[in-house]
Short mmCIF file of C-alpha atoms in Angstrom, two decimals:
data_model
loop_
_atom_site.label_atom_id
_atom_site.label_comp_id
_atom_site.label_asym_id
_atom_site.label_seq_id
_atom_site.Cartn_x
_atom_site.Cartn_y
_atom_site.Cartn_z
CA MET C 1 -24.38 4.73 -74.34
CA ALA C 2 -25.50 1.54 -76.08
CA ARG C 3 -27.25 3.50 -78.80
CA ARG C 4 -23.89 5.02 -79.82
CA VAL C 5 -22.12 1.72 -80.35
CA VAL C 6 -24.77 -0.40 -82.08
CA ALA C 7 -27.50 0.46 -84.51
CA ILE C 8 -30.80 -1.02 -83.36
CA SER C 9 -33.66 0.14 -85.53
CA PRO C 10 -36.11 1.85 -83.17
CA LYS C 11 -39.04 1.59 -85.60
CA THR C 12 -40.36 -1.76 -84.35
CA GLY C 13 -39.93 -0.82 -80.68
CA ILE C 14 -41.62 2.54 -81.15
CA GLY C 15 -44.39 0.85 -83.13
CA ALA C 16 -44.99 -1.67 -80.32
CA ALA C 17 -45.03 1.12 -77.73
CA LEU C 18 -47.45 3.16 -79.84
CA LEU C 19 -49.70 0.11 -80.21
CA VAL C 20 -49.85 -0.37 -76.44
CA LEU C 21 -50.50 3.33 -76.01
CA ALA C 22 -53.22 3.29 -78.67
CA LEU C 23 -55.01 0.29 -77.13
CA ILE C 24 -55.10 1.94 -73.72
CA LEU C 25 -55.95 5.41 -75.00
CA ALA C 26 -58.74 4.00 -77.16
CA ALA C 27 -60.25 2.35 -74.09
CA LEU C 28 -59.73 5.55 -72.10
CA GLY C 29 -61.36 7.62 -74.84
CA ALA C 30 -64.37 5.32 -74.87
CA VAL C 31 -64.63 5.58 -71.10
CA LEU C 32 -64.41 9.38 -71.28
CA SER C 33 -67.19 9.45 -73.87
CA ARG C 34 -69.55 7.72 -71.41
CA ALA C 35 -68.38 9.48 -68.25
CA GLU C 36 -70.81 12.03 -66.87
CA PRO C 37 -68.84 14.28 -64.49
CA GLY C 38 -71.88 16.47 -63.89
CA LEU C 39 -73.66 13.66 -62.12
CA GLY C 40 -70.76 13.18 -59.73
CA LEU C 41 -70.07 10.17 -57.56
CA GLY C 42 -72.57 8.78 -55.10
CA ARG C 43 -72.00 7.99 -51.44
CA SER C 44 -71.33 4.33 -52.21
CA ASP C 45 -68.70 5.34 -54.77
CA TRP C 46 -66.88 7.52 -52.25
CA LEU C 47 -67.03 4.67 -49.75
CA ALA C 48 -65.46 2.38 -52.38
CA ILE C 49 -62.69 4.91 -53.05
CA ARG C 50 -62.06 5.32 -49.33
CA PHE C 51 -61.99 1.57 -48.77
CA THR C 52 -59.66 1.04 -51.76
CA VAL C 53 -57.11 3.58 -50.55
CA LEU C 54 -57.35 2.47 -46.92
CA GLN C 55 -56.88 -1.23 -47.64
CA ALA C 56 -54.04 -0.47 -50.08
CA VAL C 57 -52.27 1.67 -47.46
CA CYS C 58 -52.69 -0.96 -44.74
CA SER C 59 -51.77 -3.84 -47.05
CA SER C 60 -48.63 -2.19 -48.40
CA PHE C 61 -47.54 -0.98 -44.95
CA LEU C 62 -48.00 -4.40 -43.33
CA SER C 63 -46.40 -6.24 -46.26
CA VAL C 64 -43.25 -4.13 -46.20
CA LEU C 65 -43.11 -3.90 -42.40
CA LEU C 66 -43.28 -7.68 -42.02
CA ALA C 67 -40.85 -8.16 -44.90
CA VAL C 68 -38.06 -6.25 -43.15
CA PRO C 69 -37.27 -8.87 -40.45
CA VAL C 70 -37.79 -11.73 -42.91
CA ALA C 71 -35.43 -10.25 -45.52
CA ARG C 72 -32.89 -9.35 -42.83
CA ALA C 73 -32.96 -12.89 -41.45
CA LEU C 74 -32.50 -14.41 -44.90
CA ALA C 75 -29.67 -11.99 -45.64
CA ARG C 76 -27.59 -12.98 -42.64
CA ARG C 77 -28.45 -16.66 -42.09
CA GLN C 78 -27.41 -19.79 -43.96
CA PHE C 79 -29.37 -22.98 -43.39
CA VAL C 80 -30.49 -26.11 -45.20
CA GLY C 81 -33.31 -25.29 -47.59
CA ARG C 82 -32.59 -21.57 -47.74
CA ALA C 83 -32.33 -21.53 -51.54
CA ALA C 84 -35.65 -23.39 -51.83
CA LEU C 85 -37.32 -20.93 -49.45
CA VAL C 86 -36.02 -17.95 -51.42
CA THR C 87 -37.40 -19.54 -54.58
CA LEU C 88 -40.71 -20.18 -52.80
CA LEU C 89 -40.97 -16.45 -52.15
CA GLY C 90 -41.62 -16.03 -55.86
CA ALA C 91 -44.52 -18.50 -55.90
CA PRO C 92 -47.34 -16.25 -54.59
CA PHE C 93 -46.62 -13.70 -57.30
CA ILE C 94 -47.47 -16.24 -60.03
CA LEU C 95 -50.11 -18.03 -57.96
CA PRO C 96 -53.67 -17.65 -59.30
CA VAL C 97 -55.46 -15.25 -56.98
CA ILE C 98 -58.63 -17.32 -56.80
CA VAL C 99 -56.57 -20.39 -55.78
CA ALA C 100 -54.80 -18.50 -53.01
CA VAL C 101 -58.13 -17.14 -51.78
CA LEU C 102 -59.51 -20.67 -51.52
CA GLY C 103 -56.39 -21.70 -49.60
CA LEU C 104 -56.78 -18.78 -47.22
CA LEU C 105 -60.44 -19.66 -46.71
CA THR C 106 -59.46 -23.24 -45.88
CA VAL C 107 -57.02 -22.00 -43.24
CA PHE C 108 -58.73 -18.83 -41.94
CA GLY C 109 -62.39 -19.24 -43.04
CA ARG C 110 -65.42 -19.75 -40.81
CA SER C 111 -64.82 -23.52 -40.72
CA GLY C 112 -61.10 -23.25 -41.41
CA TRP C 113 -58.22 -24.72 -39.50
CA VAL C 114 -57.57 -21.61 -37.40
CA ASN C 115 -61.20 -21.20 -36.29
CA VAL C 116 -61.50 -24.90 -35.51
CA ALA C 117 -58.43 -24.62 -33.30
CA LEU C 118 -59.75 -21.44 -31.63
CA GLY C 119 -63.13 -23.06 -31.01
CA GLY C 120 -61.44 -26.07 -29.47
CA VAL C 121 -59.87 -23.93 -26.75
CA GLY C 122 -62.96 -21.75 -26.23
CA LEU C 123 -61.67 -18.60 -27.98
CA PRO C 124 -63.80 -16.44 -30.30
CA GLN C 125 -63.52 -17.08 -34.02
CA VAL C 126 -62.00 -14.68 -36.54
CA SER C 127 -63.64 -13.50 -39.76
CA VAL C 128 -61.75 -13.55 -43.03
CA TYR C 129 -64.34 -11.52 -44.94
CA GLY C 130 -64.44 -7.76 -45.35
CA PHE C 131 -61.54 -5.44 -44.62
CA HIS C 132 -59.53 -7.98 -42.61
CA GLY C 133 -59.79 -10.64 -45.30
CA VAL C 134 -58.79 -8.31 -48.12
CA VAL C 135 -55.74 -7.08 -46.19
CA LEU C 136 -54.80 -10.64 -45.20
CA ALA C 137 -54.92 -11.83 -48.81
CA HIS C 138 -52.91 -8.85 -50.06
CA VAL C 139 -50.26 -9.42 -47.40
CA PHE C 140 -50.09 -13.08 -48.46
CA PHE C 141 -49.42 -12.07 -52.06
CA ASN C 142 -47.15 -9.09 -51.47
CA LEU C 143 -45.10 -10.07 -48.42
CA PRO C 144 -42.92 -12.36 -50.60
CA LEU C 145 -42.53 -9.66 -53.27
CA ALA C 146 -41.55 -7.05 -50.68
CA THR C 147 -39.14 -9.54 -49.10
CA ARG C 148 -37.47 -10.14 -52.46
CA LEU C 149 -37.10 -6.40 -53.11
CA LEU C 150 -35.61 -5.78 -49.65
CA LEU C 151 -33.38 -8.83 -49.96
CA GLN C 152 -31.97 -7.36 -53.16
CA GLY C 153 -31.14 -4.26 -51.14
CA TRP C 154 -29.27 -6.29 -48.53
CA GLN C 155 -27.43 -8.23 -51.23
CA ALA C 156 -26.35 -4.94 -52.82
CA ILE C 157 -24.53 -3.77 -49.66
CA PRO C 158 -20.76 -4.31 -50.22
CA SER C 159 -19.27 -6.99 -47.97
CA GLU C 160 -16.47 -4.57 -47.06
CA ARG C 161 -18.93 -2.53 -45.02
CA PHE C 162 -19.82 -5.50 -42.85
CA ARG C 163 -16.13 -6.33 -42.48
CA LEU C 164 -15.45 -2.75 -41.37
CA VAL C 165 -18.31 -2.93 -38.88
CA ALA C 166 -16.82 -6.12 -37.46
CA GLN C 167 -13.38 -4.51 -37.17
CA LEU C 168 -14.89 -1.52 -35.35
CA ARG C 169 -16.80 -3.94 -33.10
CA LEU C 170 -20.07 -2.10 -33.51
CA GLY C 171 -23.08 -3.66 -31.82
CA PRO C 172 -26.21 -4.79 -33.70
CA ARG C 173 -28.04 -1.48 -33.17
CA ALA C 174 -25.09 0.64 -34.25
CA MET C 175 -24.51 -1.59 -37.26
CA PHE C 176 -28.18 -1.29 -38.24
CA ARG C 177 -28.07 2.51 -38.05
CA ALA C 178 -24.76 2.78 -39.92
CA VAL C 179 -25.21 0.19 -42.69
CA GLU C 180 -28.71 -1.22 -43.00
CA TRP C 181 -30.89 1.80 -42.26
CA PRO C 182 -29.50 3.92 -45.18
CA MET C 183 -30.26 1.01 -47.54
CA LEU C 184 -33.81 0.67 -46.21
CA VAL C 185 -34.42 4.39 -46.68
CA GLN C 186 -33.63 3.93 -50.37
CA VAL C 187 -35.46 0.63 -51.00
CA VAL C 188 -38.56 0.80 -48.78
CA PRO C 189 -40.32 3.73 -50.58
CA GLY C 190 -40.18 1.89 -53.89
CA ALA C 191 -41.42 -1.34 -52.36
CA LEU C 192 -44.29 0.51 -50.68
CA ALA C 193 -45.24 2.23 -53.95
CA LEU C 194 -45.19 -0.99 -55.98
CA VAL C 195 -47.25 -2.97 -53.45
CA PHE C 196 -49.67 -0.05 -53.14
CA VAL C 197 -50.28 -0.05 -56.91
CA ILE C 198 -50.81 -3.82 -56.95
CA CYS C 199 -53.32 -3.59 -54.08
CA LEU C 200 -55.15 -0.72 -55.78
CA THR C 201 -55.79 -2.77 -58.92
CA SER C 202 -56.64 -6.06 -57.20
CA PHE C 203 -60.02 -7.40 -58.31
CA ALA C 204 -60.38 -11.10 -57.52
CA VAL C 205 -59.50 -10.61 -53.83
CA ALA C 206 -62.22 -7.99 -53.34
CA LEU C 207 -64.69 -10.03 -55.40
CA THR C 208 -64.34 -13.12 -53.19
CA LEU C 209 -63.47 -11.67 -49.76
CA GLY C 210 -64.96 -8.18 -49.96
CA GLY C 211 -68.41 -7.08 -50.98
CA GLY C 212 -71.02 -5.03 -49.21
CA PRO C 213 -71.04 -1.22 -49.05
CA ARG C 214 -68.20 -1.13 -46.50
CA ALA C 215 -65.87 -3.60 -48.23
CA THR C 216 -66.05 -2.65 -51.91
CA THR C 217 -63.03 -1.52 -53.91
CA ILE C 218 -63.12 0.71 -56.97
CA GLU C 219 -62.48 -2.31 -59.20
CA LEU C 220 -65.40 -4.17 -57.65
CA ALA C 221 -67.62 -1.09 -57.92
CA ILE C 222 -66.76 -0.85 -61.64
CA TYR C 223 -67.67 -4.51 -62.07
CA GLN C 224 -70.96 -4.10 -60.22
CA ALA C 225 -71.91 -0.96 -62.14
CA PHE C 226 -71.08 -2.68 -65.42
CA ARG C 227 -72.31 -6.23 -64.85
CA PHE C 228 -75.37 -5.76 -62.67
CA ASP C 229 -76.60 -2.21 -63.31
CA PHE C 230 -75.17 -1.71 -66.83
CA ASP C 231 -74.48 1.86 -65.77
CA LEU C 232 -71.68 2.65 -68.23
CA GLY C 233 -71.47 6.29 -67.15
CA ARG C 234 -70.81 5.38 -63.52
CA ALA C 235 -68.39 2.60 -64.51
CA ALA C 236 -66.52 5.07 -66.73
CA LEU C 237 -66.27 7.72 -64.01
CA LEU C 238 -64.97 5.18 -61.50
CA SER C 239 -62.47 3.93 -64.11
CA LEU C 240 -61.04 7.45 -64.41
CA VAL C 241 -60.64 7.67 -60.64
CA GLN C 242 -58.90 4.30 -60.64
CA LEU C 243 -56.59 5.35 -63.46
CA ALA C 244 -55.64 8.57 -61.68
CA LEU C 245 -54.83 6.77 -58.41
CA ALA C 246 -52.98 3.82 -59.91
CA GLY C 247 -51.21 5.88 -62.57
CA GLY C 248 -49.86 8.39 -60.07
CA MET C 249 -48.51 5.69 -57.77
CA ALA C 250 -47.15 3.71 -60.73
CA LEU C 251 -44.99 6.70 -61.68
CA VAL C 252 -43.70 6.82 -58.11
CA ALA C 253 -42.94 3.10 -58.30
CA LEU C 254 -41.00 3.60 -61.54
CA ARG C 255 -38.89 6.25 -59.84
CA PHE C 256 -37.92 4.18 -56.80
CA VAL C 257 -38.32 0.45 -57.50
CA PRO C 258 -35.17 -1.44 -58.54
CA ALA C 259 -35.22 -4.12 -61.23
CA VAL C 260 -37.60 -6.83 -60.04
CA SER C 261 -36.07 -10.28 -59.73
CA ILE C 262 -38.71 -12.86 -58.85
CA GLY C 263 -36.95 -15.97 -60.09
CA GLY C 264 -33.95 -17.81 -58.72
CA GLY C 265 -30.81 -16.30 -57.28
CA LEU C 266 -30.20 -14.35 -54.09
CA ASP C 267 -29.06 -17.60 -52.50
CA ARG C 268 -25.54 -16.56 -51.45
CA PRO C 269 -25.68 -14.52 -48.23
CA LEU C 270 -22.85 -12.18 -47.40
CA GLN C 271 -20.53 -13.22 -44.66
CA ARG C 272 -21.85 -11.53 -41.54
CA TRP C 273 -20.09 -11.14 -38.21
CA ASP C 274 -22.95 -9.41 -36.44
CA ALA C 275 -26.01 -10.95 -34.77
CA ARG C 276 -24.28 -14.13 -33.65
CA GLY C 277 -25.91 -13.99 -30.24
CA GLY C 278 -28.70 -16.28 -29.15
CA VAL C 279 -31.41 -13.60 -29.11
CA GLN C 280 -30.67 -12.56 -32.70
CA ARG C 281 -30.56 -16.18 -33.86
CA ILE C 282 -33.90 -16.95 -32.22
CA GLY C 283 -35.47 -13.81 -33.67
CA ASP C 284 -34.25 -14.59 -37.19
CA GLY C 285 -35.38 -18.19 -36.88
CA LEU C 286 -38.87 -17.18 -35.78
CA ALA C 287 -39.19 -14.65 -38.61
CA ILE C 288 -38.21 -17.24 -41.21
CA LEU C 289 -40.39 -19.98 -39.66
CA LEU C 290 -43.52 -17.80 -39.41
CA ALA C 291 -43.11 -16.46 -42.93
CA ALA C 292 -42.64 -19.96 -44.35
CA ALA C 293 -45.69 -21.26 -42.47
CA PHE C 294 -47.81 -18.30 -43.60
CA LEU C 295 -46.92 -19.04 -47.23
CA MET C 296 -47.01 -22.83 -47.18
CA LEU C 297 -50.17 -23.52 -45.15
CA PRO C 298 -52.62 -22.15 -47.78
CA LEU C 299 -50.75 -23.93 -50.56
CA GLY C 300 -50.83 -27.16 -48.59
CA ALA C 301 -54.53 -26.66 -47.88
CA VAL C 302 -55.30 -26.22 -51.58
CA THR C 303 -53.35 -29.38 -52.42
CA LEU C 304 -54.99 -31.55 -49.77
CA ARG C 305 -58.53 -30.31 -50.32
CA GLY C 306 -58.15 -30.27 -54.08
CA ALA C 307 -56.99 -33.88 -54.22
CA MET C 308 -60.22 -34.93 -52.51
CA GLY C 309 -62.33 -32.72 -54.79
CA LEU C 310 -60.94 -33.95 -58.12
CA PRO C 311 -63.59 -36.69 -58.57
CA GLN C 312 -66.40 -34.17 -58.01
CA MET C 313 -65.39 -31.75 -60.77
CA PRO C 314 -67.90 -31.32 -63.62
CA ALA C 315 -66.84 -31.73 -67.23
CA THR C 316 -67.04 -27.95 -67.72
CA VAL C 317 -63.86 -27.60 -65.66
CA TYR C 318 -61.81 -29.44 -68.27
CA GLN C 319 -63.34 -27.39 -71.07
CA ALA C 320 -62.51 -24.20 -69.16
CA ALA C 321 -58.97 -25.49 -68.55
CA GLY C 322 -58.45 -25.92 -72.30
CA ILE C 323 -59.67 -22.37 -72.94
CA SER C 324 -57.35 -21.02 -70.23
CA ILE C 325 -54.36 -22.79 -71.73
CA GLY C 326 -55.14 -21.29 -75.14
CA VAL C 327 -55.53 -17.82 -73.63
CA ALA C 328 -52.24 -18.16 -71.74
CA LEU C 329 -50.29 -19.28 -74.81
CA ALA C 330 -51.77 -16.50 -76.94
CA SER C 331 -50.96 -13.96 -74.19
CA ILE C 332 -47.34 -15.12 -74.17
CA VAL C 333 -47.03 -14.66 -77.94
CA VAL C 334 -48.60 -11.18 -77.83
CA MET C 335 -46.52 -10.14 -74.80
CA LEU C 336 -43.24 -11.22 -76.41
CA ALA C 337 -44.20 -9.53 -79.68
CA LEU C 338 -44.59 -6.29 -77.72
CA ALA C 339 -41.90 -6.69 -75.06
CA LEU C 340 -38.89 -7.70 -77.17
CA PRO C 341 -38.91 -4.76 -79.61
CA MET C 342 -39.80 -2.36 -76.79
CA ALA C 343 -36.95 -3.71 -74.67
CA GLY C 344 -34.55 -3.30 -77.59
CA TRP C 345 -35.68 0.28 -78.10
CA ILE C 346 -35.47 1.14 -74.38
CA ALA C 347 -32.07 -0.59 -73.94
CA GLY C 348 -30.65 1.33 -76.89
CA ARG C 349 -31.48 4.67 -75.29
CA ALA C 350 -30.25 6.53 -72.27
CA ARG C 351 -32.03 5.58 -69.09
CA GLY C 352 -35.04 7.76 -68.69
CA GLY C 353 -38.70 8.32 -69.16
CA VAL C 354 -39.24 5.95 -72.10
CA GLU C 355 -39.55 3.11 -69.57
CA ALA C 356 -42.78 4.72 -68.40
CA VAL C 357 -44.46 3.48 -71.60
CA GLY C 358 -44.20 -0.09 -70.38
CA LEU C 359 -45.69 0.92 -67.05
CA LEU C 360 -49.02 1.83 -68.62
CA GLY C 361 -50.19 -1.75 -68.30
CA LEU C 362 -49.67 -1.62 -64.56
CA SER C 363 -51.26 1.78 -64.03
CA ALA C 364 -54.31 1.17 -66.24
CA SER C 365 -56.94 -0.96 -64.59
CA PRO C 366 -57.80 -4.17 -66.52
CA LEU C 367 -61.46 -3.49 -65.85
CA MET C 368 -61.07 0.05 -67.19
CA ILE C 369 -59.57 -1.32 -70.41
CA GLY C 370 -62.26 -3.99 -70.60
CA THR C 371 -65.01 -1.43 -70.02
CA GLY C 372 -63.59 0.83 -72.72
CA TRP C 373 -63.36 -1.91 -75.29
CA PHE C 374 -66.86 -3.11 -74.44
CA ILE C 375 -68.11 0.41 -75.17
CA LEU C 376 -66.21 0.45 -78.49
CA ILE C 377 -67.36 -3.00 -79.63
CA ASN C 378 -70.96 -2.94 -78.38
CA PRO C 379 -72.49 -0.71 -81.12
CA HIS C 380 -71.02 -2.89 -83.88
CA ALA C 381 -71.01 -6.48 -82.60
CA ASP C 382 -71.74 -8.72 -79.64
CA PRO C 383 -68.91 -8.06 -77.14
CA THR C 384 -69.05 -11.64 -75.80
CA GLY C 385 -67.68 -12.83 -79.13
CA PHE C 386 -64.51 -10.82 -78.47
CA ALA C 387 -64.15 -11.87 -74.82
CA LEU C 388 -61.13 -14.10 -75.29
CA ALA C 389 -59.35 -11.73 -77.71
CA VAL C 390 -59.70 -8.78 -75.32
CA THR C 391 -58.61 -10.99 -72.41
CA VAL C 392 -55.46 -12.01 -74.31
CA LEU C 393 -54.55 -8.38 -75.07
CA VAL C 394 -55.18 -7.20 -71.52
CA ASN C 395 -53.23 -10.11 -70.00
CA ALA C 396 -50.28 -9.36 -72.27
CA MET C 397 -50.30 -5.68 -71.31
CA MET C 398 -50.59 -6.51 -67.59
CA ALA C 399 -47.47 -8.70 -67.81
CA LEU C 400 -45.58 -6.21 -70.00
CA PRO C 401 -44.17 -4.00 -67.17
CA PHE C 402 -42.70 -7.01 -65.37
CA ALA C 403 -41.34 -8.47 -68.62
CA LEU C 404 -39.58 -5.21 -69.44
CA ARG C 405 -38.07 -5.11 -65.95
CA VAL C 406 -36.66 -8.57 -66.62
CA LEU C 407 -35.50 -7.99 -70.21
CA VAL C 408 -34.14 -4.43 -70.33
CA PRO C 409 -31.18 -4.65 -67.86
CA PRO C 410 -29.52 -7.73 -69.47
CA MET C 411 -30.22 -6.34 -72.93
CA ARG C 412 -28.39 -3.14 -71.99
CA ASP C 413 -25.43 -5.25 -70.86
CA ILE C 414 -25.45 -7.23 -74.12
CA LEU C 415 -25.42 -4.07 -76.22
CA GLN C 416 -22.64 -2.52 -74.17
CA VAL C 417 -20.45 -5.64 -74.42
CA TYR C 418 -21.11 -6.66 -78.03
CA GLY C 419 -22.23 -3.35 -79.51
CA ARG C 420 -18.94 -2.19 -81.03
CA LEU C 421 -18.16 -5.62 -82.45
CA SER C 422 -21.64 -5.89 -83.94
CA ALA C 423 -21.31 -2.43 -85.51
CA THR C 424 -17.91 -3.35 -86.93
CA LEU C 425 -19.35 -6.51 -88.50
CA GLY C 426 -22.28 -4.57 -89.88
CA LEU C 427 -24.88 -6.45 -87.85
CA SER C 428 -28.19 -4.68 -87.37
CA GLY C 429 -31.88 -5.47 -87.43
CA TRP C 430 -32.91 -9.13 -87.46
CA PRO C 431 -29.35 -10.57 -87.89
CA LEU C 432 -28.29 -8.69 -84.75
CA TRP C 433 -31.25 -10.12 -82.83
CA ARG C 434 -30.76 -13.67 -84.16
CA LEU C 435 -26.99 -13.94 -83.74
CA VAL C 436 -26.24 -11.72 -80.74
CA ILE C 437 -29.22 -10.77 -78.61
CA LEU C 438 -31.67 -13.69 -78.58
CA PRO C 439 -29.11 -16.45 -77.78
CA ARG C 440 -27.90 -14.46 -74.74
CA LEU C 441 -31.39 -13.47 -73.66
CA ARG C 442 -32.97 -16.91 -73.70
CA ALA C 443 -33.16 -17.34 -69.94
CA GLN C 444 -34.80 -13.96 -69.42
CA ILE C 445 -37.22 -14.54 -72.31
CA GLY C 446 -38.23 -17.89 -70.85
CA PHE C 447 -38.77 -16.39 -67.42
CA ALA C 448 -40.83 -13.50 -68.80
CA ALA C 449 -42.91 -15.91 -70.90
CA GLY C 450 -43.52 -18.16 -67.91
CA LEU C 451 -44.50 -15.19 -65.77
CA CYS C 452 -46.97 -13.99 -68.40
CA GLY C 453 -48.41 -17.48 -68.87
CA ALA C 454 -48.90 -18.04 -65.15
CA LEU C 455 -50.51 -14.63 -64.64
CA SER C 456 -52.80 -15.23 -67.62
CA MET C 457 -53.83 -18.67 -66.38
CA GLY C 458 -54.98 -17.23 -63.05
CA ASP C 459 -56.52 -13.98 -64.27
CA LEU C 460 -60.07 -13.23 -63.17
CA GLY C 461 -60.65 -9.76 -64.53
CA VAL C 462 -61.77 -8.83 -68.02
CA ILE C 463 -63.25 -12.26 -68.67
CA ALA C 464 -65.69 -11.61 -65.82
CA LEU C 465 -67.10 -8.67 -67.80
CA PHE C 466 -67.37 -10.31 -71.22
CA ALA C 467 -67.84 -14.00 -70.57
CA ASP C 468 -70.84 -16.02 -71.67
CA PRO C 469 -71.93 -19.35 -70.15
CA ASP C 470 -70.35 -21.40 -72.96
CA ARG C 471 -66.84 -19.92 -73.04
CA VAL C 472 -65.25 -19.25 -69.68
CA THR C 473 -61.75 -19.58 -68.35
CA LEU C 474 -60.84 -21.86 -65.47
CA PRO C 475 -60.64 -19.10 -62.79
CA LEU C 476 -64.15 -17.91 -63.71
CA GLN C 477 -65.47 -21.45 -63.72
CA MET C 478 -63.94 -22.00 -60.31
CA TYR C 479 -65.53 -18.78 -59.01
CA ARG C 480 -68.92 -19.93 -60.29
CA LEU C 481 -68.51 -23.26 -58.48
CA MET C 482 -67.71 -21.36 -55.28
CA GLY C 483 -70.76 -19.15 -55.80
CA ALA C 484 -72.90 -22.29 -56.15
CA TYR C 485 -71.44 -23.60 -52.85
CA ARG C 486 -69.83 -26.57 -54.61
CA MET C 487 -66.68 -26.06 -52.58
CA GLU C 488 -65.22 -29.54 -53.08
CA ALA C 489 -65.53 -29.27 -56.85
CA ALA C 490 -64.07 -25.76 -56.65
CA ALA C 491 -61.15 -27.14 -54.64
CA GLY C 492 -60.48 -29.73 -57.33
CA ALA C 493 -60.59 -27.02 -59.99
CA ALA C 494 -58.20 -24.96 -57.85
CA LEU C 495 -55.69 -27.81 -57.80
CA VAL C 496 -55.93 -28.16 -61.58
CA LEU C 497 -55.47 -24.40 -62.00
CA LEU C 498 -52.50 -24.40 -59.62
CA ALA C 499 -50.84 -27.27 -61.47
CA LEU C 500 -51.38 -25.63 -64.86
CA SER C 501 -50.11 -22.22 -63.71
CA LEU C 502 -46.96 -23.58 -62.10
CA GLY C 503 -46.51 -26.02 -64.97
CA ILE C 504 -46.60 -23.39 -67.70
CA PHE C 505 -44.21 -21.21 -65.70
CA TRP C 506 -41.80 -24.12 -65.15
CA ILE C 507 -41.87 -25.21 -68.80
CA CYS C 508 -41.16 -21.72 -70.12
CA ASP C 509 -38.53 -20.91 -67.49
CA LYS C 510 -36.79 -24.27 -67.83
CA GLY C 511 -36.99 -24.13 -71.62
CA GLY C 512 -35.37 -20.71 -71.67
CA ARG C 513 -32.50 -21.84 -69.46
CA TRP C 514 -31.99 -25.20 -71.21
CA ARG C 515 -28.40 -25.27 -72.47
CA ALA C 516 -28.25 -21.50 -72.06
CA ASP C 517 -24.91 -20.11 -71.04
CA VAL C 518 -26.08 -17.91 -68.16
#
């Protein structure tokens, strides 16, 4: 093991892990102190729990089901623009949720492109609000992620198996049963679990497209109990339910999900001798075309509508943009300060349960953490004064699981390759990091930093609990413009937010790979 060939001091990594654990447990303890189990949950709370689980089940099932033909088509077809399309599949994951929602409303809303086309031919319109809208938005976000996970599974199948299938002259169905189905059995459960957890903890989608007693998620119910009723006991009890649901599924995801690769790569398909017939070609082409259209239409709608709305933006949008940039940069610094020592500690140990520490950020609801810290701060100071600091911490912890998935595998490889030499030279501690690890981990650090920055730029979670009118982030300002029915100004703000999110991701990712030997 790596820990036998190189001495990495575990103190810093353990300290970072304990800090993350303490921040979450402190919030959980505060929530428990206000929870009143004797009062129980009301009918509306049970409806919110039922809706949350139902929409997460449907969203994850549809996302993975639709991802199977798309990933299969990408795995066995080569065409102009394939590498760009595979890269595009990573865009929705870093896309600000509120921006994507506005794009979906432009395409599927009451006066959107789809309903205009349906009305033109005399067909009934479709509604994007409620259950259907929440599921549609979650499929938009998670179909690309599920496709990337399944595509990794196809790329992992040895080419010799496809060559053997060709030599045996097995048909497409027999080949699928013999080669592809066993892979799907291994990969699909993890993809379902990961998408399910993401859908469970989604807040901005339910806030904008849900609402009402029949379309309220647990996250939205926590927000309503906290923000409108100031019922801390009910918010705390719902937070515990959310933690139990998300935490249980997050452990399942840790068990089954492979290392997540959202960036470049996966652009070299295996040589395939099957599915050369016209029907298979047409089917693969349709799957790729429909998936690309489903992803690109909302993005195109945001760009077109936002360009027209730029002149109508109020000055508060630019102030909010500056605050969001500061929050994103601070979140990157905090995330790297936690992720790098934790990754070094995890990589220096045998594979096992220590990786679950990094998963706490995914299993703990941001609103639960925000509620807990509000309860802790409120008796001593005005919580709105700590809004940005708490937002930075929560954003860093939300990005931590994905950063560790990016950093730990290459760090293990570095320690295995250079561990004995480093031990022989007496390198340990900071010299080991500076001379051996960091130069070879630059690309992954840049990607993780860009991912954290983009997710922080588009976050609409904790800040919605703490924010005051004078200090808001750009997503919250955009939501307020939408609530005031200033849709053109909101579209302009969406374009600014989209540009900033993609820009900070590109700068960090490109900076990490600049002159890096990877």
